[in-house]
mmCIF file of C-alpha atoms in Angstrom:
data_model
loop_
_atom_site.group_PDB
_atom_site.id
_atom_site.type_symbol
_atom_site.label_atom_id
_atom_site.label_comp_id
_atom_site.label_asym_id
_atom_site.label_seq_id
_atom_site.Cartn_x
_atom_site.Cartn_y
_atom_site.Cartn_z
ATOM 1 C CA MET A 1 0.035 0.147 0.196
ATOM 2 C CA MET A 2 2.840 2.214 0.816
ATOM 3 C CA ALA A 3 4.166 2.042 -2.842
ATOM 4 C CA SER A 4 1.061 3.941 -4.118
ATOM 5 C CA ARG A 5 1.073 6.725 -1.527
ATOM 6 C CA PRO A 6 0.762 10.134 -3.351
ATOM 7 C CA GLN A 7 3.828 12.053 -2.905
ATOM 8 C CA ALA A 8 3.951 15.670 -1.707
ATOM 9 C CA SER A 9 6.690 18.252 -2.010
ATOM 10 C CA PHE A 10 7.893 20.202 0.965
ATOM 11 C CA LEU A 11 9.859 23.365 0.839
ATOM 12 C CA HIS A 12 9.431 24.505 4.432
ATOM 13 C CA CYS A 13 8.567 21.450 6.518
ATOM 14 C CA GLU A 14 11.276 21.895 9.092
ATOM 15 C CA LEU A 15 10.442 24.986 11.142
ATOM 16 C CA PRO A 16 12.963 27.976 10.940
ATOM 17 C CA PRO A 17 14.358 29.096 14.343
ATOM 18 C CA VAL A 18 11.618 30.337 16.645
ATOM 19 C CA ALA A 19 11.936 34.097 16.976
ATOM 20 C CA SER A 20 11.877 35.554 20.461
ATOM 21 C CA TYR A 21 8.515 36.714 21.676
ATOM 22 C CA THR A 22 8.089 40.113 23.122
ATOM 23 C CA PRO A 23 4.547 41.147 23.741
ATOM 24 C CA GLY A 24 4.007 44.746 22.395
ATOM 25 C CA ASN A 25 1.593 47.471 23.561
ATOM 26 C CA ARG A 26 -2.012 47.025 23.174
ATOM 27 C CA GLN A 27 -2.424 49.228 19.946
ATOM 28 C CA ARG A 28 -4.486 47.823 17.483
ATOM 29 C CA GLN A 29 -2.229 46.123 14.811
ATOM 30 C CA SER A 30 -2.401 47.390 11.482
ATOM 31 C CA ALA A 31 -1.468 45.711 8.084
ATOM 32 C CA ARG A 32 2.049 47.107 8.095
ATOM 33 C CA LEU A 33 5.087 45.103 8.562
ATOM 34 C CA PRO A 34 6.274 45.186 12.278
ATOM 35 C CA THR A 35 9.063 47.578 12.828
ATOM 36 C CA ALA A 36 10.642 46.221 15.938
ATOM 37 C CA ASP A 37 13.331 44.495 14.113
ATOM 38 C CA GLY A 38 13.717 46.762 11.086
ATOM 39 C CA GLY A 39 11.969 50.001 11.436
ATOM 40 C CA SER A 40 12.124 52.252 8.447
ATOM 41 C CA ARG A 41 13.919 49.952 6.089
ATOM 42 C CA MET A 42 11.110 47.456 6.343
ATOM 43 C CA ASP A 43 8.660 50.247 5.696
ATOM 44 C CA GLU A 44 10.369 51.445 2.694
ATOM 45 C CA MET A 45 10.468 47.999 1.418
ATOM 46 C CA ILE A 46 6.893 47.235 1.779
ATOM 47 C CA GLN A 47 5.371 50.404 0.457
ATOM 48 C CA PRO A 48 6.265 50.051 -3.286
ATOM 49 C CA GLY A 49 5.871 46.220 -2.966
ATOM 50 C CA THR A 50 2.418 46.580 -1.807
ATOM 51 C CA HIS A 51 1.640 48.974 -4.649
ATOM 52 C CA ALA A 52 3.043 46.650 -6.974
ATOM 53 C CA LEU A 53 0.962 43.809 -5.552
ATOM 54 C CA GLU A 54 -2.267 45.852 -5.899
ATOM 55 C CA GLN A 55 -1.282 46.367 -9.465
ATOM 56 C CA LEU A 56 -0.706 42.684 -10.186
ATOM 57 C CA GLN A 57 -3.879 41.644 -8.560
ATOM 58 C CA ALA A 58 -5.828 44.308 -10.542
ATOM 59 C CA GLU A 59 -4.352 43.143 -13.762
ATOM 60 C CA GLN A 60 -4.916 39.448 -13.081
ATOM 61 C CA PHE A 61 -8.546 40.068 -11.882
ATOM 62 C CA GLU A 62 -9.280 42.062 -15.187
ATOM 63 C CA SER A 63 -7.669 39.214 -17.432
ATOM 64 C CA ALA A 64 -9.665 36.440 -15.541
ATOM 65 C CA THR A 65 -12.981 38.392 -15.320
ATOM 66 C CA ALA A 66 -12.761 39.533 -19.001
ATOM 67 C CA ALA A 67 -13.076 35.907 -20.361
ATOM 68 C CA PRO A 68 -16.256 34.714 -18.991
ATOM 69 C CA ARG A 69 -16.900 33.725 -22.795
ATOM 70 C CA SER A 70 -17.119 30.117 -21.652
ATOM 71 C CA GLY A 71 -20.319 31.169 -19.709
ATOM 72 C CA LYS A 72 -19.034 29.990 -16.615
ATOM 73 C CA PRO A 73 -18.517 32.809 -13.881
ATOM 74 C CA GLU A 74 -16.774 30.144 -11.648
ATOM 75 C CA ALA A 75 -13.921 29.898 -14.257
ATOM 76 C CA ALA A 76 -13.101 33.493 -13.741
ATOM 77 C CA ALA A 77 -13.086 33.160 -10.067
ATOM 78 C CA SER A 78 -10.810 30.081 -10.368
ATOM 79 C CA ALA A 79 -8.457 31.959 -12.554
ATOM 80 C CA VAL A 80 -8.192 34.718 -9.818
ATOM 81 C CA ALA A 81 -7.881 32.102 -7.248
ATOM 82 C CA SER A 82 -4.818 30.513 -9.021
ATOM 83 C CA ASN A 83 -2.818 33.716 -8.618
ATOM 84 C CA VAL A 84 0.875 32.737 -8.233
ATOM 85 C CA VAL A 85 0.847 35.205 -5.139
ATOM 86 C CA PRO A 86 -1.886 33.376 -3.239
ATOM 87 C CA PHE A 87 -2.394 35.661 -0.390
ATOM 88 C CA PRO A 88 -4.591 38.374 -1.976
ATOM 89 C CA THR A 89 -6.813 35.862 -3.548
ATOM 90 C CA ARG A 90 -8.041 34.424 -0.372
ATOM 91 C CA LEU A 91 -11.321 32.533 -0.737
ATOM 92 C CA PRO A 92 -14.136 34.156 1.107
ATOM 93 C CA ALA A 93 -16.288 32.252 3.684
ATOM 94 C CA SER A 94 -19.354 30.641 2.616
ATOM 95 C CA PRO A 95 -22.120 28.276 4.081
ATOM 96 C CA GLN A 96 -19.729 25.402 2.643
ATOM 97 C CA ARG A 97 -16.522 27.028 3.700
ATOM 98 C CA HIS A 98 -15.452 28.498 7.080
ATOM 99 C CA GLN A 99 -12.909 31.356 7.008
ATOM 100 C CA GLY A 100 -9.864 28.877 6.989
ATOM 101 C CA ASN A 101 -8.307 28.341 3.597
ATOM 102 C CA ALA A 102 -6.418 24.884 3.029
ATOM 103 C CA VAL A 103 -4.899 26.052 -0.140
ATOM 104 C CA LEU A 104 -3.119 28.980 1.599
ATOM 105 C CA LEU A 105 -2.326 26.664 4.354
ATOM 106 C CA ASP A 106 -0.557 24.460 1.782
ATOM 107 C CA TYR A 107 1.569 27.488 0.637
ATOM 108 C CA LEU A 108 2.553 28.169 4.294
ATOM 109 C CA TYR A 109 3.467 24.567 4.663
ATOM 110 C CA GLY A 110 5.509 24.480 1.476
ATOM 111 C CA ILE A 111 3.405 22.389 -0.545
ATOM 112 C CA ASP A 112 2.714 22.886 -4.275
ATOM 113 C CA ASP A 113 6.397 24.062 -5.073
ATOM 114 C CA GLY A 114 5.291 24.551 -8.854
ATOM 115 C CA ALA A 115 3.392 27.509 -8.137
ATOM 116 C CA LEU A 116 6.000 28.874 -5.761
ATOM 117 C CA GLN A 117 8.712 28.728 -8.534
ATOM 118 C CA ASN A 118 6.555 30.976 -10.590
ATOM 119 C CA THR A 119 6.231 33.633 -7.864
ATOM 120 C CA PRO A 120 7.186 36.913 -9.147
ATOM 121 C CA SER A 121 10.545 38.563 -8.266
ATOM 122 C CA GLY A 122 11.308 41.880 -6.714
ATOM 123 C CA HIS A 123 9.228 43.602 -4.159
ATOM 124 C CA ILE A 124 6.303 41.132 -4.596
ATOM 125 C CA ARG A 125 8.732 38.171 -4.018
ATOM 126 C CA GLN A 126 9.832 39.983 -0.739
ATOM 127 C CA LEU A 127 6.170 40.219 0.279
ATOM 128 C CA PHE A 128 5.539 36.782 -0.095
ATOM 129 C CA ASP A 129 8.701 35.734 1.523
ATOM 130 C CA TYR A 130 7.858 37.639 4.573
ATOM 131 C CA ALA A 131 4.312 36.403 4.770
ATOM 132 C CA THR A 132 5.365 32.707 4.462
ATOM 133 C CA ASN A 133 8.331 33.137 7.057
ATOM 134 C CA SER A 134 6.831 35.660 9.658
ATOM 135 C CA PRO A 135 6.194 34.463 13.197
ATOM 136 C CA ALA A 136 2.562 34.209 12.422
ATOM 137 C CA ALA A 137 3.134 31.809 9.590
ATOM 138 C CA ARG A 138 5.764 29.855 11.563
ATOM 139 C CA ALA A 139 2.906 29.426 14.304
ATOM 140 C CA LEU A 140 0.573 27.673 11.758
ATOM 141 C CA ARG A 141 3.376 25.320 10.725
ATOM 142 C CA CYS A 142 4.265 24.617 14.319
ATOM 143 C CA ARG A 143 0.594 24.076 15.037
ATOM 144 C CA ARG A 144 0.577 21.344 12.163
ATOM 145 C CA ARG A 145 3.600 19.718 13.899
ATOM 146 C CA MET A 146 2.032 19.720 17.454
ATOM 147 C CA VAL A 147 -1.224 18.001 16.127
ATOM 148 C CA ALA A 148 0.940 15.263 14.313
ATOM 149 C CA ARG A 149 2.635 14.806 17.593
ATOM 150 C CA ALA A 150 -0.599 14.255 19.386
ATOM 151 C CA ILE A 151 -1.813 11.817 16.758
ATOM 152 C CA ASP A 152 1.562 9.729 17.215
ATOM 153 C CA GLU A 153 1.315 9.798 20.749
ATOM 154 C CA THR A 154 -2.208 8.424 20.884
ATOM 155 C CA CYS A 155 -1.378 5.802 18.352
ATOM 156 C CA LEU A 156 1.823 4.753 20.020
ATOM 157 C CA ARG A 157 -0.221 4.272 23.349
ATOM 158 C CA LEU A 158 -3.299 2.215 21.646
ATOM 159 C CA GLY A 159 -1.915 0.983 18.601
ATOM 160 C CA HIS A 160 -4.459 -0.477 16.254
ATOM 161 C CA GLY A 161 -7.109 0.095 18.728
ATOM 162 C CA ALA A 162 -6.706 4.106 18.329
ATOM 163 C CA ARG A 163 -9.771 5.981 16.879
ATOM 164 C CA ILE A 164 -9.085 9.560 16.030
ATOM 165 C CA LEU A 165 -11.577 12.140 14.871
ATOM 166 C CA CYS A 166 -10.340 15.521 13.152
ATOM 167 C CA ILE A 167 -12.862 18.414 12.727
ATOM 168 C CA ALA A 168 -12.400 21.180 10.177
ATOM 169 C CA SER A 169 -9.583 19.250 8.572
ATOM 170 C CA GLY A 170 -8.641 21.261 5.544
ATOM 171 C CA HIS A 171 -6.328 19.198 3.659
ATOM 172 C CA PHE A 172 -5.321 17.233 6.470
ATOM 173 C CA ARG A 173 -1.553 17.831 6.052
ATOM 174 C CA GLU A 174 -0.598 16.852 9.534
ATOM 175 C CA ALA A 175 -0.925 13.180 8.088
ATOM 176 C CA GLU A 176 2.565 13.902 6.171
ATOM 177 C CA LEU A 177 4.184 14.315 9.471
ATOM 178 C CA CYS A 178 2.709 11.241 11.258
ATOM 179 C CA GLN A 179 4.680 8.012 11.673
ATOM 180 C CA SER A 180 1.631 6.273 12.830
ATOM 181 C CA ILE A 181 -0.236 7.227 9.689
ATOM 182 C CA ARG A 182 2.543 6.354 7.426
ATOM 183 C CA TYR A 183 2.887 2.845 8.942
ATOM 184 C CA GLY A 184 -0.766 2.257 9.414
ATOM 185 C CA ASN A 185 -0.449 1.819 13.248
ATOM 186 C CA PHE A 186 -3.970 2.981 14.044
ATOM 187 C CA GLY A 187 -7.389 1.755 14.306
ATOM 188 C CA GLU A 188 -9.606 4.449 12.805
ATOM 189 C CA ILE A 189 -9.052 7.941 11.853
ATOM 190 C CA VAL A 190 -12.278 10.132 10.763
ATOM 191 C CA VAL A 191 -11.711 13.495 8.986
ATOM 192 C CA CYS A 192 -14.389 15.888 8.737
ATOM 193 C CA ASP A 193 -14.868 19.143 6.985
ATOM 194 C CA SER A 194 -17.625 21.157 5.479
ATOM 195 C CA ASP A 195 -15.832 21.673 1.972
ATOM 196 C CA SER A 196 -16.101 18.778 -0.274
ATOM 197 C CA GLU A 197 -13.197 19.946 -2.243
ATOM 198 C CA CYS A 198 -11.062 19.605 0.778
ATOM 199 C CA LEU A 199 -12.304 16.151 1.324
ATOM 200 C CA ARG A 200 -11.696 15.156 -2.146
ATOM 201 C CA VAL A 201 -8.068 16.128 -1.686
ATOM 202 C CA VAL A 202 -7.915 14.135 1.635
ATOM 203 C CA ASN A 203 -9.231 11.147 -0.115
ATOM 204 C CA GLN A 204 -6.908 11.406 -3.140
ATOM 205 C CA CYS A 205 -3.775 11.977 -1.093
ATOM 206 C CA TYR A 206 -4.396 9.695 2.069
ATOM 207 C CA GLY A 207 -7.412 7.489 1.152
ATOM 208 C CA GLU A 208 -5.235 4.643 0.327
ATOM 209 C CA LEU A 209 -3.666 4.932 3.908
ATOM 210 C CA GLY A 210 -6.966 4.023 5.660
ATOM 211 C CA ILE A 211 -8.081 7.730 6.305
ATOM 212 C CA GLN A 212 -11.948 8.047 6.001
ATOM 213 C CA THR A 213 -13.779 11.197 5.277
ATOM 214 C CA GLN A 214 -16.983 12.566 6.248
ATOM 215 C CA CYS A 215 -18.817 15.948 5.228
ATOM 216 C CA VAL A 216 -20.069 17.774 8.218
ATOM 217 C CA HIS A 217 -21.398 21.371 8.266
ATOM 218 C CA LEU A 218 -20.911 23.665 11.090
ATOM 219 C CA GLU A 219 -24.584 24.397 11.981
ATOM 220 C CA GLN A 220 -25.106 20.447 12.018
ATOM 221 C CA LEU A 221 -22.089 19.984 14.265
ATOM 222 C CA LEU A 222 -23.205 22.688 16.724
ATOM 223 C CA HIS A 223 -26.906 22.338 16.835
ATOM 224 C CA GLY A 224 -27.593 18.857 15.766
ATOM 225 C CA PRO A 225 -27.343 15.695 17.933
ATOM 226 C CA CYS A 226 -23.768 14.483 18.472
ATOM 227 C CA GLN A 227 -23.084 11.810 15.632
ATOM 228 C CA PHE A 228 -19.706 10.734 16.830
ATOM 229 C CA ALA A 229 -18.795 8.481 19.866
ATOM 230 C CA GLY A 230 -15.884 6.418 21.364
ATOM 231 C CA PHE A 231 -12.957 8.339 20.099
ATOM 232 C CA ASP A 232 -9.689 8.372 21.824
ATOM 233 C CA LEU A 233 -8.519 11.636 20.310
ATOM 234 C CA VAL A 234 -10.894 14.386 19.001
ATOM 235 C CA TYR A 235 -9.205 17.699 17.841
ATOM 236 C CA SER A 236 -9.800 20.797 15.806
ATOM 237 C CA ALA A 237 -6.450 22.776 15.165
ATOM 238 C CA GLY A 238 -7.959 25.980 13.794
ATOM 239 C CA LEU A 239 -11.740 26.161 13.782
ATOM 240 C CA CYS A 240 -11.976 27.925 17.093
ATOM 241 C CA ASP A 241 -10.003 30.802 15.496
ATOM 242 C CA HIS A 242 -13.017 31.635 13.339
ATOM 243 C CA LEU A 243 -15.808 31.136 16.003
ATOM 244 C CA LYS A 244 -17.413 33.466 18.515
ATOM 245 C CA ASP A 245 -17.262 32.396 22.216
ATOM 246 C CA LYS A 246 -20.856 30.887 22.392
ATOM 247 C CA ALA A 247 -20.176 28.814 19.200
ATOM 248 C CA CYS A 248 -16.839 27.704 20.421
ATOM 249 C CA ARG A 249 -18.511 26.630 23.801
ATOM 250 C CA GLN A 250 -21.085 24.510 21.684
ATOM 251 C CA LEU A 251 -18.386 23.034 19.846
ATOM 252 C CA ALA A 252 -16.283 22.013 22.895
ATOM 253 C CA GLU A 253 -19.287 20.463 24.413
ATOM 254 C CA GLN A 254 -20.331 18.607 21.445
ATOM 255 C CA LEU A 255 -16.798 17.176 20.614
ATOM 256 C CA PHE A 256 -16.380 16.270 24.330
ATOM 257 C CA ARG A 257 -19.145 14.017 23.985
ATOM 258 C CA ALA A 258 -17.499 12.271 21.147
ATOM 259 C CA LEU A 259 -14.742 10.860 23.588
ATOM 260 C CA LYS A 260 -14.708 7.529 25.110
ATOM 261 C CA PRO A 261 -13.673 7.350 28.724
ATOM 262 C CA GLY A 262 -10.068 8.365 29.088
ATOM 263 C CA GLY A 263 -10.205 10.100 25.682
ATOM 264 C CA LYS A 264 -8.701 13.430 24.977
ATOM 265 C CA LEU A 265 -10.136 16.806 23.437
ATOM 266 C CA LEU A 266 -7.707 19.241 21.767
ATOM 267 C CA LEU A 267 -8.921 22.488 20.568
ATOM 268 C CA GLY A 268 -6.119 25.065 18.930
ATOM 269 C CA ASN A 269 -6.499 28.825 19.022
ATOM 270 C CA LEU A 270 -4.203 31.613 18.076
ATOM 271 C CA ARG A 271 -2.909 33.953 20.886
ATOM 272 C CA MET A 272 -2.909 37.622 21.014
ATOM 273 C CA ARG A 273 -0.038 39.945 20.120
ATOM 274 C CA ILE A 274 1.755 37.499 17.571
ATOM 275 C CA VAL A 275 4.448 39.511 15.845
ATOM 276 C CA GLY A 276 3.584 40.336 12.388
ATOM 277 C CA ILE A 277 0.087 39.151 12.488
ATOM 278 C CA GLY A 278 -1.101 42.522 11.227
ATOM 279 C CA PHE A 279 0.547 41.999 8.012
ATOM 280 C CA LEU A 280 -1.399 38.676 7.217
ATOM 281 C CA GLN A 281 -4.628 40.151 8.511
ATOM 282 C CA GLY A 282 -4.385 43.154 6.017
ATOM 283 C CA LEU A 283 -3.196 41.002 3.184
ATOM 284 C CA LEU A 284 -5.733 38.277 3.708
ATOM 285 C CA ASP A 285 -8.720 40.243 5.071
ATOM 286 C CA TRP A 286 -8.264 37.753 7.997
ATOM 287 C CA ARG A 287 -9.634 38.443 11.551
ATOM 288 C CA PRO A 288 -9.206 35.430 13.742
ATOM 289 C CA GLN A 289 -10.689 35.251 17.362
ATOM 290 C CA TYR A 290 -7.826 35.422 19.612
ATOM 291 C CA ARG A 291 -8.080 33.897 23.106
ATOM 292 C CA ARG A 292 -6.374 34.114 26.409
ATOM 293 C CA ASP A 293 -5.675 31.073 28.520
ATOM 294 C CA GLU A 294 -8.631 31.556 30.753
ATOM 295 C CA GLN A 295 -10.945 32.268 27.943
ATOM 296 C CA LEU A 296 -9.839 28.569 26.396
ATOM 297 C CA LEU A 297 -10.735 26.996 29.738
ATOM 298 C CA ASN A 298 -13.970 28.745 29.751
ATOM 299 C CA LEU A 299 -14.974 26.858 26.778
ATOM 300 C CA LEU A 300 -15.528 23.908 28.936
ATOM 301 C CA ARG A 301 -18.251 25.615 30.806
ATOM 302 C CA GLY A 302 -20.934 23.676 29.109
ATOM 303 C CA VAL A 303 -19.450 20.191 30.000
ATOM 304 C CA ASP A 304 -20.271 18.568 33.340
ATOM 305 C CA TYR A 305 -17.616 18.919 35.503
ATOM 306 C CA LYS A 306 -17.860 15.318 36.879
ATOM 307 C CA ASP A 307 -16.927 14.172 33.418
ATOM 308 C CA ILE A 308 -13.646 16.174 33.201
ATOM 309 C CA ALA A 309 -10.751 14.360 34.584
ATOM 310 C CA GLY A 310 -8.368 17.085 33.838
ATOM 311 C CA ALA A 311 -7.960 20.157 31.628
ATOM 312 C CA ARG A 312 -5.108 22.413 30.699
ATOM 313 C CA VAL A 313 -3.901 24.948 28.304
ATOM 314 C CA PHE A 314 -0.392 24.720 26.785
ATOM 315 C CA HIS A 315 1.589 26.640 24.166
ATOM 316 C CA ASP A 316 4.022 26.266 21.370
ATOM 317 C CA ILE A 317 7.559 27.265 22.148
ATOM 318 C CA GLY A 318 7.189 30.801 20.697
ATOM 319 C CA HIS A 319 3.908 31.496 22.693
ATOM 320 C CA ARG A 320 1.897 32.199 19.553
ATOM 321 C CA LEU A 321 -0.726 29.727 19.712
ATOM 322 C CA ALA A 322 -2.419 27.674 22.518
ATOM 323 C CA PHE A 323 -4.105 24.236 22.755
ATOM 324 C CA LEU A 324 -7.120 23.440 25.276
ATOM 325 C CA GLU A 325 -6.564 19.972 26.310
ATOM 326 C CA ALA A 326 -9.330 18.168 28.272
ATOM 327 C CA CYS A 327 -9.526 14.602 29.121
ATOM 328 C CA ARG A 328 -12.750 12.715 29.822
ATOM 329 C CA TYR A 329 -13.072 10.902 33.069
ATOM 330 C CA GLY A 330 -12.899 7.102 32.958
#
């Protein structure tokens, strides 16, 4: 089975050295490059680069939308979305797609090197390099590694009896880093997302390894009866970044029900004051919901405390993201 496993290319699989984390003031971050380590030189670089990026985006949008001769508006949207500089063409949220974007995460992970090789040079290349190597981007790559480690730890402990549930999977790229998935040392892994295209990619890349997929919409997950049960590990790496507190509490309550006694829930969330996050916010029109440690713990308020054997919040080494971990009693 391993011989037919699809191969993926990685340009940035290994994390760069973690930058020191120094919380700044409480001013609202703008979509400018941070000046703590570069000051005016960085500003001088980004201003002409941003202008060039806007021009490129406008030209590509015009060329894409000027050819709906095929009678298919989605073809024009697809042409814009295939921009070799992916950040300004972030796909909007829809009833079928939450605000995350699996294609952009693939770029941050270093996947799809063919598109990366065609990225323009000069200021636009500098913008792209900064966006993909900033502390915020490294935090997302670190999150992927932490999730992969949690999967491997669960499978190492339980072997072929391990049952794992992933919610809002995107392209499920943590599978590339999991030894347990590579060697088939698990019982069942169910990957859920509301985007059928994401699930198609998961099936194409990892279906032969035994990964199962299921289309689950957010409203169905939050307000419908819990359709999952008996899992040893249930996790969602990035969905909480896009949900308000009430919806997040409902999510935690529903996913906790899916655990078997002794099972573990993991919910990831970005922390406040990540260096350079304003740059990605402005470029992607991305507004994640940041949470402090106590806010993450409060997400368990809807869970009966008698069912919780233990709960904690832990961070990555750069303190840029946090995970809520809750274990079910039993």
